[in-house]
Coordinates of C-alpha atoms and ligand atoms in Angstrom, one line a residue:
M1 CA -78.7 132.1 51.2
A2 CA -76.6 134.7 50.7
N3 CA -76.1 136.8 54.2
S4 CA -76.2 140.6 54.4
S5 CA -72.4 140.5 55.0
R6 CA -71.6 138.8 51.9
A7 CA -70.2 139.9 48.7
P8 CA -73.3 140.0 45.9
G9 CA -74.0 137.7 43.9
R10 CA -72.7 134.3 43.1
S11 CA -68.9 134.4 41.4
R12 CA -68.5 133.9 37.9
R13 CA -66.4 130.9 39.0
L14 CA -69.0 129.1 40.7
R15 CA -71.5 129.4 38.0
A16 CA -69.1 128.0 35.8
A17 CA -68.3 125.3 37.9
L18 CA -71.7 124.3 38.0
V19 CA -71.3 122.5 34.6
V20 CA -71.8 119.0 34.5
S21 CA -69.2 117.4 32.1
A22 CA -69.7 114.4 32.8
A23 CA -73.3 114.7 31.2
V24 CA -72.1 112.5 28.2
G25 CA -75.4 111.7 26.6
L26 CA -77.4 114.3 28.4
L27 CA -80.8 115.3 27.2
A28 CA -80.1 114.3 23.8
T29 CA -81.2 110.8 23.1
A30 CA -82.1 109.2 20.0
G31 CA -82.6 112.8 18.8
A32 CA -85.1 113.5 21.7
V33 CA -85.0 116.5 24.0
V34 CA -85.8 115.5 27.2
L35 CA -87.1 118.3 29.5
P36 CA -86.2 118.7 33.1
G37 CA -88.6 117.5 35.5
S38 CA -90.2 115.4 33.1
A39 CA -89.2 111.4 33.6
S40 CA -85.7 112.0 31.8
A41 CA -83.0 109.7 30.8
A42 CA -80.0 111.2 32.0
S43 CA -77.1 108.5 31.8
T44 CA -75.2 109.7 35.0
L45 CA -75.8 110.5 38.8
G46 CA -74.3 114.4 38.1
A47 CA -75.8 114.8 34.9
S48 CA -79.6 113.8 36.1
A49 CA -79.0 115.9 39.5
A50 CA -77.6 118.9 37.8
E51 CA -80.9 118.9 35.5
R52 CA -82.8 119.2 38.7
G53 CA -80.5 121.9 40.2
R54 CA -78.8 119.8 42.6
Y55 CA -75.4 117.9 42.6
F56 CA -74.1 114.4 43.3
G57 CA -70.9 114.0 44.5
T58 CA -68.4 111.8 46.3
A59 CA -65.8 112.1 48.7
V60 CA -62.5 111.5 47.0
A61 CA -59.0 110.2 48.2
V62 CA -56.4 111.9 46.5
S63 CA -54.0 108.8 46.5
R64 CA -56.5 107.3 44.2
L65 CA -56.2 109.7 41.7
N66 CA -53.4 107.4 40.0
D67 CA -56.0 104.6 39.6
S68 CA -57.4 104.8 36.5
A69 CA -60.6 102.8 37.2
Y70 CA -61.2 104.9 40.0
T71 CA -61.0 108.1 38.1
T72 CA -63.1 107.1 35.2
I73 CA -65.9 106.5 37.3
L74 CA -65.3 109.9 39.5
N75 CA -65.2 111.9 36.1
R76 CA -68.3 110.2 34.6
E77 CA -70.4 110.3 37.2
F78 CA -69.5 112.9 39.6
N79 CA -70.1 116.8 39.8
Q80 CA -68.8 117.4 43.1
V81 CA -66.3 116.4 45.0
T82 CA -65.1 116.7 49.1
A83 CA -61.9 115.6 50.3
E84 CA -61.8 112.3 52.1
N85 CA -59.1 113.4 54.7
E86 CA -57.0 116.2 52.8
M87 CA -58.3 119.2 53.7
K88 CA -58.5 118.2 57.5
I89 CA -56.3 120.2 60.0
D90 CA -53.4 117.5 60.3
A91 CA -53.3 117.3 56.8
L92 CA -53.1 120.9 56.2
Q93 CA -51.0 122.1 59.1
P94 CA -49.0 119.1 60.1
N95 CA -46.5 121.9 62.3
Q96 CA -48.0 125.0 63.5
G97 CA -47.7 127.4 61.0
Q98 CA -46.5 124.8 58.1
F99 CA -49.0 124.6 55.7
N100 CA -49.1 121.5 53.5
Y101 CA -51.8 122.1 50.4
G102 CA -49.8 119.9 48.0
N103 CA -52.5 116.8 48.2
A104 CA -55.7 119.4 48.8
D105 CA -54.7 121.7 45.8
R106 CA -53.9 118.5 43.5
L107 CA -57.9 117.9 44.3
V108 CA -58.7 121.1 43.7
Q109 CA -57.2 121.1 40.5
H110 CA -58.5 117.9 39.2
A111 CA -62.1 119.1 40.1
R112 CA -61.6 122.2 38.1
S113 CA -60.7 120.6 34.9
Q114 CA -63.5 118.1 35.3
N115 CA -65.8 121.2 36.3
M116 CA -66.6 119.5 39.3
L117 CA -67.6 122.0 42.5
V118 CA -65.4 121.5 45.6
R119 CA -66.7 121.4 49.1
G120 CA -64.1 122.3 52.0
H121 CA -63.9 119.5 54.8
T122 CA -62.9 120.8 57.6
L123 CA -61.8 124.1 59.2
A124 CA -62.4 122.9 62.8
W125 CA -63.2 120.0 64.3
H126 CA -62.2 118.2 67.3
S127 CA -60.8 114.9 65.8
Q128 CA -58.0 114.7 63.1
Q129 CA -56.1 117.6 64.8
P130 CA -52.1 117.4 64.6
G131 CA -50.6 116.7 67.8
W132 CA -49.5 120.5 68.3
M133 CA -52.8 121.6 68.3
Q134 CA -54.0 118.8 70.6
N135 CA -51.7 119.8 73.2
M136 CA -52.9 123.3 73.1
S137 CA -56.0 124.8 75.3
G138 CA -57.5 128.4 76.2
T139 CA -56.8 131.5 74.2
T140 CA -53.7 129.9 72.5
L141 CA -55.6 127.2 71.4
R142 CA -58.8 129.6 70.0
N143 CA -56.3 131.6 68.5
A144 CA -54.6 128.8 66.8
M145 CA -58.1 127.6 65.5
L146 CA -58.8 130.9 64.0
N147 CA -56.0 131.2 62.3
H148 CA -56.2 127.9 60.8
V149 CA -59.4 129.0 59.6
T150 CA -58.4 132.3 58.3
Q151 CA -55.0 130.8 56.5
V152 CA -57.0 127.9 54.9
A153 CA -60.1 129.7 53.9
T154 CA -57.9 132.5 52.3
H155 CA -55.8 129.7 50.5
F156 CA -58.9 128.1 49.0
R157 CA -60.7 131.9 48.6
G158 CA -62.6 131.5 45.0
Q159 CA -62.2 127.4 44.7
I160 CA -64.4 125.9 47.4
E161 CA -68.2 126.3 47.1
W162 CA -69.1 125.3 50.9
W163 CA -67.1 124.8 53.7
D164 CA -67.7 122.6 56.4
V165 CA -66.7 125.2 58.7
V166 CA -67.3 123.3 62.1
N167 CA -67.8 119.3 61.9
E168 CA -69.2 117.2 64.8
A169 CA -69.5 119.5 67.6
F170 CA -72.1 117.9 69.6
A171 CA -72.5 115.2 71.6
D172 CA -74.5 111.8 70.8
G173 CA -77.5 110.6 73.1
G174 CA -80.1 112.3 74.7
S175 CA -78.4 115.0 76.3
G176 CA -78.6 117.6 73.3
A177 CA -75.3 119.1 75.0
R178 CA -72.2 119.9 73.2
R179 CA -69.7 117.9 72.6
D180 CA -66.6 118.1 75.4
S181 CA -63.2 118.9 73.4
N182 CA -60.6 120.9 73.8
L183 CA -62.5 123.7 71.1
Q184 CA -65.2 123.6 73.6
R185 CA -63.0 124.3 76.5
T186 CA -62.1 127.3 74.7
G187 CA -65.9 128.9 75.5
N188 CA -69.1 128.1 74.3
D189 CA -68.6 130.8 71.3
W190 CA -66.0 129.2 69.4
I191 CA -68.4 127.8 66.9
E192 CA -69.6 131.4 65.8
A193 CA -65.8 132.7 66.0
A194 CA -65.2 129.9 63.6
F195 CA -68.0 130.9 61.0
R196 CA -66.7 134.6 61.4
A197 CA -63.4 134.0 60.6
A198 CA -64.2 131.9 57.6
R199 CA -66.7 134.5 56.4
Q200 CA -64.1 137.2 56.7
A201 CA -61.5 135.0 54.7
D202 CA -63.6 133.9 51.7
P203 CA -67.1 135.9 51.8
N204 CA -68.2 133.9 48.6
A205 CA -68.0 130.8 50.1
D206 CA -71.5 129.1 51.6
L207 CA -70.7 128.0 55.3
C208 CA -72.1 124.7 56.9
Y209 CA -72.3 123.0 60.0
N210 CA -71.6 119.5 59.4
D211 CA -72.5 116.3 61.4
Y212 CA -73.8 112.8 61.9
N213 CA -76.6 111.2 63.8
I214 CA -78.7 114.6 63.1
D215 CA -80.8 112.8 60.6
N216 CA -83.7 111.8 62.6
W217 CA -86.0 115.0 63.3
N218 CA -86.8 113.4 67.3
D219 CA -83.1 112.8 67.9
A220 CA -81.8 115.2 70.7
K221 CA -78.5 115.6 68.9
T222 CA -80.6 117.0 66.0
Q223 CA -82.6 119.0 67.8
A224 CA -79.7 120.7 69.5
V225 CA -78.1 121.7 66.1
Y226 CA -81.6 122.9 65.2
R227 CA -81.7 125.3 67.7
M228 CA -78.0 126.4 67.5
V229 CA -78.8 127.5 63.5
Q230 CA -81.9 129.0 64.9
D231 CA -79.8 131.2 67.1
F232 CA -77.6 131.7 64.7
K233 CA -79.6 132.8 61.9
S234 CA -81.5 135.3 64.7
R235 CA -78.4 136.9 65.6
G236 CA -76.7 137.2 62.3
V237 CA -73.9 134.7 62.7
P238 CA -72.9 133.9 59.2
I239 CA -74.2 130.4 58.5
D240 CA -75.8 129.2 55.0
C241 CA -76.2 125.5 55.3
V242 CA -76.6 122.4 57.6
G243 CA -74.9 119.2 56.1
L244 CA -76.4 116.1 57.4
Q245 CA -73.5 113.5 57.1
S246 CA -76.2 110.7 57.0
H247 CA -73.7 107.6 57.5
F248 CA -76.2 104.6 57.8
T249 CA -73.8 102.8 58.6
G250 CA -72.3 101.1 62.0
G251 CA -76.1 101.0 63.1
S252 CA -77.6 104.0 62.1
N253 CA -80.7 103.4 60.0
Y254 CA -82.3 105.8 57.5
P255 CA -85.1 107.3 59.6
S256 CA -88.6 107.9 58.0
N257 CA -88.9 111.3 59.0
Y258 CA -85.5 112.2 57.4
R259 CA -87.5 114.6 54.9
T260 CA -89.3 116.3 58.1
T261 CA -85.4 117.1 59.2
L262 CA -84.5 118.0 55.6
S263 CA -87.4 120.5 55.8
S264 CA -87.2 122.1 59.1
F265 CA -83.7 122.8 59.1
A266 CA -84.4 124.4 55.4
A267 CA -87.1 126.5 57.0
L268 CA -84.6 128.2 59.3
G269 CA -83.3 129.7 56.1
V270 CA -80.5 127.7 55.3
D271 CA -79.6 125.4 52.7
V272 CA -79.2 121.9 53.5
H273 CA -76.8 119.1 51.9
I274 CA -76.2 115.2 52.4
T275 CA -72.7 115.2 52.8
E276 CA -70.8 111.8 53.5
L277 CA -74.2 109.1 52.4
D278 CA -73.0 105.6 52.6
I279 CA -76.0 103.2 53.7
R280 CA -75.1 99.6 55.3
N281 CA -75.2 97.0 52.4
A282 CA -76.6 99.8 50.1
P283 CA -80.2 98.8 50.1
T284 CA -82.1 100.0 47.3
D285 CA -85.2 101.4 49.2
A286 CA -83.0 103.4 51.5
Y287 CA -81.1 105.3 48.9
R288 CA -84.1 106.0 47.1
N289 CA -85.9 107.3 50.0
V290 CA -82.6 109.9 50.5
V291 CA -82.9 111.0 46.9
N292 CA -86.6 111.4 46.8
D293 CA -86.3 113.1 50.5
C294 CA -83.9 115.9 48.9
L295 CA -85.8 116.3 45.8
A296 CA -88.6 116.7 47.5
V297 CA -86.9 120.4 49.8
A298 CA -86.1 123.0 47.4
R299 CA -83.4 123.8 49.8
C300 CA -81.8 120.8 49.9
K301 CA -78.6 121.3 47.2
G302 CA -77.1 117.9 46.3
I303 CA -76.0 114.6 47.8
T304 CA -72.3 113.4 48.3
V305 CA -71.6 109.8 48.7
W306 CA -68.9 109.0 51.2
G307 CA -66.6 107.2 48.5
I308 CA -66.9 105.6 45.1
R309 CA -66.3 101.9 45.4
D310 CA -67.1 99.5 48.5
S311 CA -63.7 99.0 48.5
D312 CA -62.5 102.9 48.8
S313 CA -65.4 103.1 51.7
W314 CA -64.2 103.9 55.6
R315 CA -66.2 100.7 56.2
S316 CA -65.8 98.6 53.6
S317 CA -67.1 95.7 55.1
E318 CA -70.5 96.8 55.1
N319 CA -70.3 97.4 51.1
P320 CA -72.3 100.5 51.8
L321 CA -71.9 102.4 48.5
L322 CA -73.0 102.8 44.9
F323 CA -70.3 100.6 43.1
N324 CA -68.6 97.3 43.8
G325 CA -65.2 97.0 44.5
S326 CA -64.5 95.9 40.6
G327 CA -66.1 99.2 39.7
Q328 CA -69.7 97.8 38.5
K329 CA -72.9 100.0 39.6
K330 CA -74.9 98.0 42.5
P331 CA -78.6 97.6 42.2
A332 CA -78.2 100.7 44.7
Y333 CA -76.6 103.0 41.8
D334 CA -79.8 102.4 39.3
A335 CA -82.1 103.0 42.4
V336 CA -80.4 106.6 42.6
L337 CA -80.2 107.2 38.8
T338 CA -83.9 106.3 38.3
A339 CA -85.3 108.3 41.7
L340 CA -83.2 111.1 40.2
N341 CA -84.4 110.9 36.6
N342 CA -88.1 110.4 37.7
G343 CA -87.5 113.2 40.2
T344 CA -90.3 115.7 40.8
P345 CA -89.5 119.6 41.3
P346 CA -89.5 120.8 45.1
P347 CA -92.7 121.3 46.5
T348 CA -92.4 125.0 46.0
G349 CA -91.3 124.1 42.5
N350 CA -94.2 123.3 41.1
P351 CA -94.9 125.1 37.5
T352 CA -97.0 128.1 37.9
T353 CA -95.8 130.5 35.6
P354 CA -96.8 130.4 32.3
P355 CA -94.3 129.5 29.3
P356 CA -92.3 132.4 28.8
T357 CA -92.5 134.3 25.4
G358 CA -90.4 135.9 23.2
N359 CA -87.8 133.1 23.4
P360 CA -85.7 133.7 20.4
T361 CA -85.7 130.6 18.1
T362 CA -83.1 131.7 15.3
P363 CA -80.0 133.6 16.1
P364 CA -78.7 136.0 13.3
P365 CA -77.4 134.1 10.1
G366 CA -74.2 133.8 9.1
G367 CA -72.4 131.3 12.2
G368 CA -72.9 128.0 10.3
C369 CA -75.0 126.5 12.6
T370 CA -78.6 127.2 14.2
A371 CA -79.7 127.5 18.1
T372 CA -83.1 126.3 19.0
V373 CA -84.5 127.2 22.2
T374 CA -86.4 125.2 24.2
P375 CA -88.5 126.7 27.5
G376 CA -87.8 124.1 30.1
Q377 CA -89.2 123.4 34.0
V378 CA -90.2 126.8 35.6
W379 CA -90.5 127.1 39.4
G380 CA -90.9 130.3 41.3
D381 CA -87.7 131.3 41.6
R382 CA -86.0 129.6 38.8
Y383 CA -86.3 128.1 35.3
N384 CA -84.6 125.6 32.7
T385 CA -83.9 126.4 28.9
S386 CA -82.7 123.8 26.5
V387 CA -80.9 124.8 23.5
T388 CA -80.4 122.4 20.2
V389 CA -78.2 123.1 17.8
S390 CA -78.2 122.1 13.9
G391 CA -75.9 122.1 11.2
A392 CA -72.7 121.5 13.0
S393 CA -71.3 119.0 15.4
T394 CA -69.0 121.4 17.4
W395 CA -70.4 125.2 18.1
S396 CA -70.3 127.6 20.3
V397 CA -73.7 129.4 21.4
V398 CA -73.6 132.6 22.3
V399 CA -76.4 133.8 25.2
A400 CA -77.1 136.7 26.8
I401 CA -78.9 137.1 30.5
T402 CA -80.7 140.2 31.5
P403 CA -79.6 140.8 35.3
P404 CA -80.5 140.6 37.7
Q405 CA -81.3 136.8 36.3
R406 CA -78.2 134.6 36.5
I407 CA -77.0 131.4 35.1
S408 CA -76.7 128.9 38.2
T409 CA -76.7 125.6 36.7
T410 CA -75.3 124.4 33.2
W411 CA -75.1 120.9 31.4
S412 CA -74.2 119.4 28.2
G413 CA -71.4 121.8 27.2
S414 CA -68.6 123.9 28.2
P415 CA -69.4 127.7 29.4
T416 CA -67.1 130.8 29.6
W417 CA -68.5 134.0 30.8
D418 CA -67.7 137.5 29.8
S419 CA -66.7 140.2 32.3
S420 CA -70.2 141.2 33.3
G421 CA -71.2 137.4 33.9
N422 CA -74.2 138.3 32.0
V423 CA -72.9 136.5 28.6
M424 CA -72.6 132.9 28.5
T425 CA -70.5 131.3 25.6
M426 CA -71.4 127.6 25.5
R427 CA -69.2 125.6 23.8
S428 CA -69.9 121.5 22.8
N429 CA -67.9 119.3 24.7
G430 CA -68.8 115.7 23.1
S431 CA -71.9 115.7 25.3
G432 CA -74.3 116.0 22.2
N433 CA -76.3 118.6 20.5
T434 CA -78.3 119.8 23.1
F435 CA -77.0 121.7 26.2
G436 CA -79.0 123.2 28.9
F437 CA -78.8 125.7 32.0
T438 CA -80.7 126.9 35.1
T439 CA -81.6 130.6 35.2
M440 CA -82.2 132.3 38.9
M441 CA -84.8 134.8 37.9
N442 CA -83.6 137.3 41.3
G443 CA -86.8 139.1 41.0
N444 CA -87.1 139.6 37.2
S445 CA -89.7 136.7 36.0
S446 CA -90.4 137.8 32.4
A447 CA -87.0 138.1 30.9
R448 CA -85.7 135.1 29.0
P449 CA -82.1 134.2 27.7
Q450 CA -81.2 135.9 24.5
I451 CA -79.3 133.5 21.9
R452 CA -76.8 135.8 20.2
S453 CA -75.1 133.6 17.8
C454 CA -74.3 130.2 16.8
T455 CA -70.8 129.5 15.3
A456 CA -69.8 126.2 13.9
G457 CA -66.6 125.1 14.9
Ligands
LIG501 O1 -52.6 107.1 55.4 C1 -52.5 106.5 56.2 C2 -51.4 105.4 56.3 O2 -50.2 106.1 56.1 C3 -51.3 104.7 57.8 O3 -50.8 103.7 57.4 C4 -52.4 104.2 58.3 C5 -52.4 103.6 59.6 O4 -53.5 103.8 60.3 O5 -53.5 105.2 58.2 C6 -53.5 106.5 57.2 O6 -54.3 107.1 57.2 C7 -56.1 106.8 57.8 C8 -57.0 107.9 56.9 O7 -58.0 107.1 57.3 C9 -56.4 107.2 55.5 O8 -56.9 106.2 55.1 C10 -56.0 107.4 59.3 O9 -55.1 106.4 60.1 C11 -57.4 107.2 59.4 O10 -57.9 107.7 61.1 C12 -58.3 108.0 58.3 O11 -59.6 107.4 58.7 C13 -60.5 108.9 58.0 C14 -61.4 109.3 59.3 O12 -62.3 110.3 58.3 C15 -60.2 110.1 60.8 O13 -61.7 110.6 61.1 C16 -61.5 108.1 57.2 O14 -60.7 107.9 56.1 C17 -62.6 109.1 56.9 O15 -63.2 108.5 55.7 C18 -63.3 109.7 57.8 O16 -64.0 110.7 57.3 C19 -65.1 111.1 58.4 C20 -65.5 112.4 58.1 O17 -64.2 113.3 57.9 C21 -66.1 112.8 59.1 N1 -67.3 112.2 59.4 C22 -67.2 111.0 59.7 C23 -66.2 110.3 58.4 C24 -66.4 108.9 59.0 O18 -65.4 108.7 60.0

């Protein structure tokens, strides 16, 4: 995913943030260790997605963080958030040169306190522009847009995993053309200019192009975005990912070739994200299909639903979400969780590597507890590890990784990292006595994590 102009590796913040704090009860069910990749029984969306190296997120309206019923579901179920409106241009720069980060910062802080990843939405868009920007054109507008990208990406540097750098820049219908807008009229290169400015301001964030109605592989709009991404990759424009909003509301249906769309974009060398999912009347089969399609594409990094309860939805009359207005789980929720739990590894991820050898099973004595390693699923580029602690109900376990291997995802514990990023201290967080993590091999397929210590309390 990394572009050549990027800072090497992922930051410690990102690795730590890929924790699933909501994973209460994950893995350890009635004492049984459930290995990722097999039929498991994770009890929340985020925890189950994390077992498969994915996130499951939601759009959040910051004003609703005062609603305890809302935040209870948010904190329990989701490990990624997108600000529904609070990071849009009109929210962040209501008057030119006057930035208002209050609500957005509040969401970022909430996400960090819950170990949730944050998707930034959105740096450049024809819509939700403040009045002062709507009235601009030409070079003045281009410079104002680039300044906004730079200022905002700099403000949030280190806190945003993915930026929707440009949103909805293509026209609907069969033309395959760019959408006419004041930004488009500054010149066809406005999109790549925005991506370059974003990369410069935050080299560690993944940069995405995000749009709706690019779900059906046969649609002209999908093909046009595909060609743009292909062009950007061929010319070194820094793009890391494509977001398919996937609003299957208001008359747009889940297309049977959705998986082809995901895998086709991925084949260009970008990650794909399902960024704003909602489906009219929340049919179980369509929700299940979306999950299965994402799980089938290795570069599909996760799914974000566009709101928590039907009453929170921008299309609330269509009841398109996973929880009803009372916060109860709907049948679609069960379908999604079951699909995640039953999820098979990506096609390229069939276990081909023999079980690793040399796993330490017993740390040096004296810490008051024992940490037992169980090797998990192995894919071509990464592998999972479970660690079960006995002898203490609260504990910290120190795990060392051999570079260039990197831990990319953890679950059912609270990790901290040493300055090298190679040594993780995992502390119990009430999620049981088994924690897990995914390690990216980064070219070293033989090394395996070493348990350095297990300390009770
Ligand atoms: O907060 C004000 C309120 O004070 C005022 O009384 C009211 C009067 O209209 O407006 C309220 O703001 C509204 C805001 O949502 C918060 O509810 C805006 O008018 C309304 O335009 C805004 O709509 C948002 C829309 O983007 C704006 O384009 C939706 O919440 C949001 O879900 C929607 O999200 C977009 C994504 O960003 C991009 N993809 C499509 C998606 C759905 O349209």
